[in-house]
mmCIF file of C-alpha atoms and ligand atoms in Angstrom:
data_model
loop_
_atom_site.group_PDB
_atom_site.id
_atom_site.type_symbol
_atom_site.label_atom_id
_atom_site.label_comp_id
_atom_site.label_asym_id
_atom_site.label_seq_id
_atom_site.Cartn_x
_atom_site.Cartn_y
_atom_site.Cartn_z
ATOM 1 C CA MET A 1 212.511 121.272 262.429
ATOM 2 C CA THR A 2 214.309 122.655 265.185
ATOM 3 C CA THR A 3 212.413 124.452 267.849
ATOM 4 C CA TYR A 4 213.165 125.794 271.008
ATOM 5 C CA PRO A 5 210.362 126.094 273.784
ATOM 6 C CA ASN A 6 212.534 126.731 276.586
ATOM 7 C CA VAL A 7 213.843 130.240 275.081
ATOM 8 C CA LYS A 8 214.273 132.942 277.517
ATOM 9 C CA PHE A 9 215.408 135.896 277.815
ATOM 10 C CA VAL A 10 218.354 135.976 280.510
ATOM 11 C CA THR A 11 219.929 139.551 280.652
ATOM 12 C CA SER A 12 220.681 143.086 279.034
ATOM 13 C CA ALA A 13 224.139 144.543 280.124
ATOM 14 C CA ALA A 14 225.389 148.083 279.104
ATOM 15 C CA GLU A 15 228.261 147.857 280.563
ATOM 16 C CA ALA A 16 231.799 144.051 280.549
ATOM 17 C CA ASN A 17 230.488 143.598 284.435
ATOM 18 C CA GLN A 18 226.437 143.262 283.763
ATOM 19 C CA PHE A 19 227.359 139.930 280.144
ATOM 20 C CA ALA A 20 225.565 136.559 281.150
ATOM 21 C CA GLN A 21 228.102 133.720 282.894
ATOM 22 C CA ASP A 22 230.457 132.990 280.416
ATOM 23 C CA VAL A 23 229.445 129.471 279.981
ATOM 24 C CA GLY A 24 228.494 126.674 277.454
ATOM 25 C CA SER A 25 227.977 128.012 274.146
ATOM 26 C CA GLU A 26 226.983 131.297 272.822
ATOM 27 C CA ILE A 27 226.362 133.094 269.401
ATOM 28 C CA ALA A 28 225.581 135.896 268.953
ATOM 29 C CA PHE A 29 223.608 139.044 266.200
ATOM 30 C CA ALA A 30 225.507 141.516 264.757
ATOM 31 C CA GLY A 31 224.764 144.001 262.094
ATOM 32 C CA ARG A 32 224.218 147.806 260.839
ATOM 33 C CA SER A 33 221.316 149.549 263.060
ATOM 34 C CA ASN A 34 218.026 148.313 261.052
ATOM 35 C CA SER A 35 218.924 145.733 259.302
ATOM 36 C CA GLY A 36 216.615 143.629 261.057
ATOM 37 C CA LYS A 37 219.138 141.781 263.821
ATOM 38 C CA SER A 38 215.982 141.740 266.911
ATOM 39 C CA THR A 39 213.198 140.459 263.620
ATOM 40 C CA ALA A 40 215.508 137.805 262.834
ATOM 41 C CA LEU A 41 216.681 136.461 266.345
ATOM 42 C CA ASN A 42 212.565 136.934 267.141
ATOM 43 C CA ALA A 43 211.195 134.940 264.068
ATOM 44 C CA ILE A 44 214.538 132.147 263.978
ATOM 45 C CA THR A 45 212.993 131.125 268.004
ATOM 46 C CA MET A 46 209.389 132.529 267.141
ATOM 47 C CA ARG A 47 209.033 134.441 269.551
ATOM 48 C CA SER A 48 207.281 137.359 268.131
ATOM 49 C CA GLY A 49 208.319 139.901 271.879
ATOM 50 C CA LEU A 50 211.346 138.581 272.581
ATOM 51 C CA ALA A 51 214.192 141.231 271.329
ATOM 52 C CA ARG A 52 212.667 144.679 271.027
ATOM 53 C CA VAL A 53 211.696 144.886 267.186
ATOM 54 C CA SER A 54 211.871 149.395 266.117
ATOM 55 C CA ARG A 55 211.528 151.591 263.358
ATOM 56 C CA THR A 56 213.515 154.021 264.879
ATOM 57 C CA PRO A 57 217.586 152.807 263.617
ATOM 58 C CA GLY A 58 219.757 152.340 267.133
ATOM 59 C CA ARG A 59 217.388 150.943 269.164
ATOM 60 C CA THR A 60 218.506 148.509 270.861
ATOM 61 C CA GLN A 61 221.995 150.301 272.513
ATOM 62 C CA LEU A 62 222.474 146.510 275.020
ATOM 63 C CA ILE A 63 223.306 143.486 274.703
ATOM 64 C CA ASN A 64 220.103 141.407 275.393
ATOM 65 C CA PHE A 65 221.829 138.084 276.297
ATOM 66 C CA PHE A 66 218.878 134.968 275.736
ATOM 67 C CA GLU A 67 218.994 131.297 277.057
ATOM 68 C CA LEU A 68 217.426 129.094 274.298
ATOM 69 C CA ALA A 69 218.264 126.235 276.765
ATOM 70 C CA PRO A 70 220.825 125.733 279.958
ATOM 71 C CA GLY A 71 224.073 127.225 278.719
ATOM 72 C CA ARG A 72 223.310 127.631 274.857
ATOM 73 C CA ARG A 73 223.204 131.578 274.875
ATOM 74 C CA LEU A 74 222.131 133.888 271.789
ATOM 75 C CA VAL A 75 222.942 137.615 272.192
ATOM 76 C CA ASP A 76 221.183 140.458 269.850
ATOM 77 C CA LEU A 77 224.467 143.520 270.022
ATOM 78 C CA PRO A 78 223.284 146.667 269.392
ATOM 79 C CA GLY A 79 223.446 147.968 266.302
ATOM 80 C CA TYR A 80 226.513 150.146 264.250
ATOM 81 C CA GLY A 81 226.862 152.422 261.490
ATOM 82 C CA TYR A 82 223.970 154.542 262.528
ATOM 83 C CA ALA A 83 225.058 158.546 262.113
ATOM 84 C CA LYS A 84 222.781 160.258 264.263
ATOM 85 C CA VAL A 85 224.310 158.291 266.621
ATOM 86 C CA PRO A 86 226.109 160.500 269.135
ATOM 87 C CA GLU A 87 230.488 160.245 269.461
ATOM 88 C CA ARG A 88 230.040 159.030 272.948
ATOM 89 C CA VAL A 89 228.149 156.526 272.206
ATOM 90 C CA ARG A 90 229.446 154.831 269.716
ATOM 91 C CA LEU A 91 232.672 155.427 271.321
ATOM 92 C CA HIS A 92 231.334 153.144 273.928
ATOM 93 C CA TRP A 93 229.641 151.020 271.444
ATOM 94 C CA LEU A 94 232.600 150.198 269.844
ATOM 95 C CA ALA A 95 234.449 149.701 273.620
ATOM 96 C CA LEU A 96 231.728 147.506 274.018
ATOM 97 C CA MET A 97 231.827 145.238 271.665
ATOM 98 C CA GLU A 98 235.133 145.205 270.893
ATOM 99 C CA HIS A 99 235.073 143.969 274.795
ATOM 100 C CA TYR A 100 232.306 141.593 273.952
ATOM 101 C CA PHE A 101 234.435 139.401 271.788
ATOM 102 C CA ASN A 102 237.814 139.941 273.447
ATOM 103 C CA VAL A 103 236.425 138.588 276.355
ATOM 104 C CA ARG A 104 234.155 136.165 275.049
ATOM 105 C CA GLU A 105 234.904 132.790 275.877
ATOM 106 C CA SER A 106 231.899 130.807 274.979
ATOM 107 C CA LEU A 107 230.883 132.551 271.927
ATOM 108 C CA VAL A 108 231.256 130.458 268.652
ATOM 109 C CA GLY A 109 229.840 131.553 266.121
ATOM 110 C CA LEU A 110 228.928 134.733 264.874
ATOM 111 C CA MET A 111 225.355 135.691 262.647
ATOM 112 C CA LEU A 112 225.870 138.329 261.047
ATOM 113 C CA ILE A 113 222.888 140.213 259.496
ATOM 114 C CA VAL A 114 222.574 141.802 256.066
ATOM 115 C CA ASP A 115 220.382 143.996 254.644
ATOM 116 C CA SER A 116 219.704 142.514 251.189
ATOM 117 C CA ARG A 117 219.401 145.402 249.054
ATOM 118 C CA ARG A 118 222.466 147.711 250.087
ATOM 119 C CA GLY A 119 224.765 143.960 250.368
ATOM 120 C CA LEU A 120 227.742 143.947 253.063
ATOM 121 C CA SER A 121 229.611 146.986 254.203
ATOM 122 C CA ALA A 122 232.600 148.093 255.288
ATOM 123 C CA GLN A 123 231.737 147.952 258.945
ATOM 124 C CA ASP A 124 229.969 143.909 258.202
ATOM 125 C CA VAL A 125 233.211 143.428 256.664
ATOM 126 C CA ALA A 126 235.195 144.753 259.172
ATOM 127 C CA MET A 127 233.271 142.605 262.016
ATOM 128 C CA LEU A 128 233.522 139.933 259.950
ATOM 129 C CA GLU A 129 237.397 139.861 259.903
ATOM 130 C CA TRP A 130 236.843 140.762 263.764
ATOM 131 C CA ILE A 131 235.935 137.034 264.438
ATOM 132 C CA LEU A 132 237.208 135.468 261.507
ATOM 133 C CA ALA A 133 240.370 136.369 263.522
ATOM 134 C CA ARG A 134 239.076 135.102 266.502
ATOM 135 C CA ASN A 135 238.749 131.968 265.605
ATOM 136 C CA ARG A 136 235.547 131.517 265.756
ATOM 137 C CA GLN A 137 232.792 131.268 262.381
ATOM 138 C CA ALA A 138 230.330 133.508 261.290
ATOM 139 C CA HIS A 139 227.159 133.080 259.036
ATOM 140 C CA VAL A 140 225.483 136.361 256.811
ATOM 141 C CA LEU A 141 221.690 136.317 257.156
ATOM 142 C CA LEU A 142 220.560 138.725 254.086
ATOM 143 C CA THR A 143 217.855 139.760 255.317
ATOM 144 C CA LYS A 144 214.440 141.189 253.885
ATOM 145 C CA ALA A 145 214.681 139.714 251.081
ATOM 146 C CA ASP A 146 211.058 139.900 251.061
ATOM 147 C CA LYS A 147 211.611 143.258 249.154
ATOM 148 C CA LEU A 148 213.400 142.690 246.400
ATOM 149 C CA ASN A 149 212.299 140.245 243.488
ATOM 150 C CA ARG A 150 213.825 137.391 242.466
ATOM 151 C CA ARG A 151 216.092 138.359 240.432
ATOM 152 C CA ASP A 152 218.911 140.565 242.620
ATOM 153 C CA SER A 153 218.293 138.465 245.424
ATOM 154 C CA GLN A 154 219.635 135.686 243.955
ATOM 155 C CA LEU A 155 222.312 138.323 242.860
ATOM 156 C CA ILE A 156 223.320 139.573 246.229
ATOM 157 C CA LEU A 157 223.266 135.805 247.574
ATOM 158 C CA LYS A 158 226.019 134.734 244.606
ATOM 159 C CA GLU A 159 227.892 138.342 245.420
ATOM 160 C CA THR A 160 227.900 137.644 249.083
ATOM 161 C CA MET A 161 228.779 134.060 249.317
ATOM 162 C CA ALA A 162 232.006 135.197 247.195
ATOM 163 C CA ALA A 163 233.023 138.109 249.054
ATOM 164 C CA GLY A 164 233.059 135.284 251.705
ATOM 165 C CA ALA A 165 233.763 132.261 250.227
ATOM 166 C CA ALA A 166 237.522 132.807 251.523
ATOM 167 C CA ALA A 167 237.535 133.019 254.947
ATOM 168 C CA ALA A 168 234.672 129.506 255.063
ATOM 169 C CA VAL A 169 231.378 132.106 255.586
ATOM 170 C CA SER A 170 228.091 130.812 254.925
ATOM 171 C CA ALA A 171 225.456 133.474 254.281
ATOM 172 C CA GLN A 172 221.841 132.856 253.050
ATOM 173 C CA LEU A 173 218.761 135.002 251.722
ATOM 174 C CA PHE A 174 216.489 135.351 255.232
ATOM 175 C CA SER A 175 212.907 136.857 255.329
ATOM 176 C CA ALA A 176 211.503 137.538 258.865
ATOM 177 C CA HIS A 177 207.976 138.656 257.460
ATOM 178 C CA ARG A 178 207.979 135.646 254.563
ATOM 179 C CA SER A 179 209.785 132.735 256.788
ATOM 180 C CA LEU A 180 212.433 132.083 254.369
ATOM 181 C CA GLY A 181 214.922 131.080 255.644
ATOM 182 C CA LEU A 182 214.327 130.439 258.797
ATOM 183 C CA GLU A 183 215.594 125.449 258.678
ATOM 184 C CA GLU A 184 218.212 126.632 257.412
ATOM 185 C CA ALA A 185 219.589 129.314 259.762
ATOM 186 C CA ARG A 186 218.194 127.088 262.661
ATOM 187 C CA ALA A 187 220.417 123.990 260.924
ATOM 188 C CA VAL A 188 223.847 126.886 261.079
ATOM 189 C CA MET A 189 223.343 127.201 264.596
ATOM 190 C CA ASP A 190 222.466 124.457 265.909
ATOM 191 C CA ARG A 191 225.330 122.964 264.447
ATOM 192 C CA TRP A 192 227.577 125.014 265.894
ATOM 193 C CA LEU A 193 225.336 125.367 269.266
ATOM 194 C CA ASN A 194 226.365 121.490 269.314
ATOM 195 C CA HIS A 195 229.629 121.249 267.740
ATOM 196 C CA PRO A 196 231.508 124.609 268.984
HETATM 197 N N1 GTP B 201 209.858 143.445 254.887
HETATM 198 C C1 GTP B 201 210.975 143.640 255.637
HETATM 199 N N2 GTP B 201 210.732 143.746 256.908
HETATM 200 C C2 GTP B 201 212.167 144.239 257.864
HETATM 201 C C3 GTP B 201 212.010 141.991 257.643
HETATM 202 N N3 GTP B 201 212.645 142.061 259.261
HETATM 203 C C4 GTP B 201 213.029 143.462 260.061
HETATM 204 N N4 GTP B 201 212.464 143.960 258.954
HETATM 205 C C5 GTP B 201 211.832 145.524 259.089
HETATM 206 O O1 GTP B 201 212.619 146.755 259.405
HETATM 207 C C6 GTP B 201 213.095 147.733 260.759
HETATM 208 C C7 GTP B 201 214.139 147.335 262.207
HETATM 209 O O2 GTP B 201 214.208 146.046 262.983
HETATM 210 P P1 GTP B 201 214.712 145.289 264.067
HETATM 211 O O3 GTP B 201 214.649 143.383 263.772
HETATM 212 O O4 GTP B 201 214.212 146.118 264.781
HETATM 213 O O5 GTP B 201 216.357 146.260 262.817
HETATM 214 P P2 GTP B 201 218.004 146.610 264.404
HETATM 215 O O6 GTP B 201 219.078 145.568 263.794
HETATM 216 O O7 GTP B 201 218.136 145.374 265.401
HETATM 217 O O8 GTP B 201 217.529 147.265 264.967
HETATM 218 P P3 GTP B 201 218.136 148.403 266.012
HETATM 219 O O9 GTP B 201 218.168 147.250 267.161
HETATM 220 O O10 GTP B 201 218.376 149.588 265.721
HETATM 221 O O11 GTP B 201 219.257 147.317 265.367
HETATM 222 C C8 GTP B 201 211.803 146.846 260.801
HETATM 223 O O12 GTP B 201 211.019 148.276 261.003
HETATM 224 C C9 GTP B 201 211.634 145.756 260.998
HETATM 225 O O13 GTP B 201 210.535 145.480 260.902
HETATM 226 C C10 GTP B 201 210.929 141.217 257.093
HETATM 227 O O14 GTP B 201 211.711 140.630 256.964
HETATM 228 N N5 GTP B 201 211.364 141.615 255.666
HETATM 229 MG MG1 MG B 202 217.363 145.012 267.882
#
């Protein structure tokens, strides 16, 4: 089993000049606001308090960098799609994300965090197109799978895999609350980090 005994918080960035040093390999966690990004990151690294979890959507407004090992990072990106965010904040988010994806040489892949009850949104698809256009890998975590019955979770998994197949985007079911899919997610991340 893969574990990350030395995982630690590196830095938070509100602006591009605050990003962690762009060396080694880095995986970004992105998705709609409240989709379970921070929870997934905590579950995968087995560190409950690492990334901040909140019931209030749009809580993570900063780009948070974590180090698994020297030169191996995870990045918790602020969520998108939360209607109540003021326009000024939304535009800042957009500019910061665009900049992040454009400049980040160490970025090897995107873990796209999608609430399994909602499935891929137009913004999720745009995010996938963005990352694939930059020749990076992508994997979809269908989170909160504990909220669906077996039939519905298999259905959404099948749909998501079909949507991603042409672009070689993989997908899986995930539940931090039930510890479902942790090893599968770690295996994907290890593959990306060790063979960028
Ligand atoms: N049932 C269930 N709830 C979950 C799961 N993962 C996350 N949640 C809940 O979903 C809510 C949002 O989780 P976060 O991890 O803060 O989501 P986020 O995507 O980081 O949110 P923002 O940073 O605000 O964009 C919290 O109330 C979590 O407890 C899960 O596996 N199962
Ligand atoms: Mg968060």
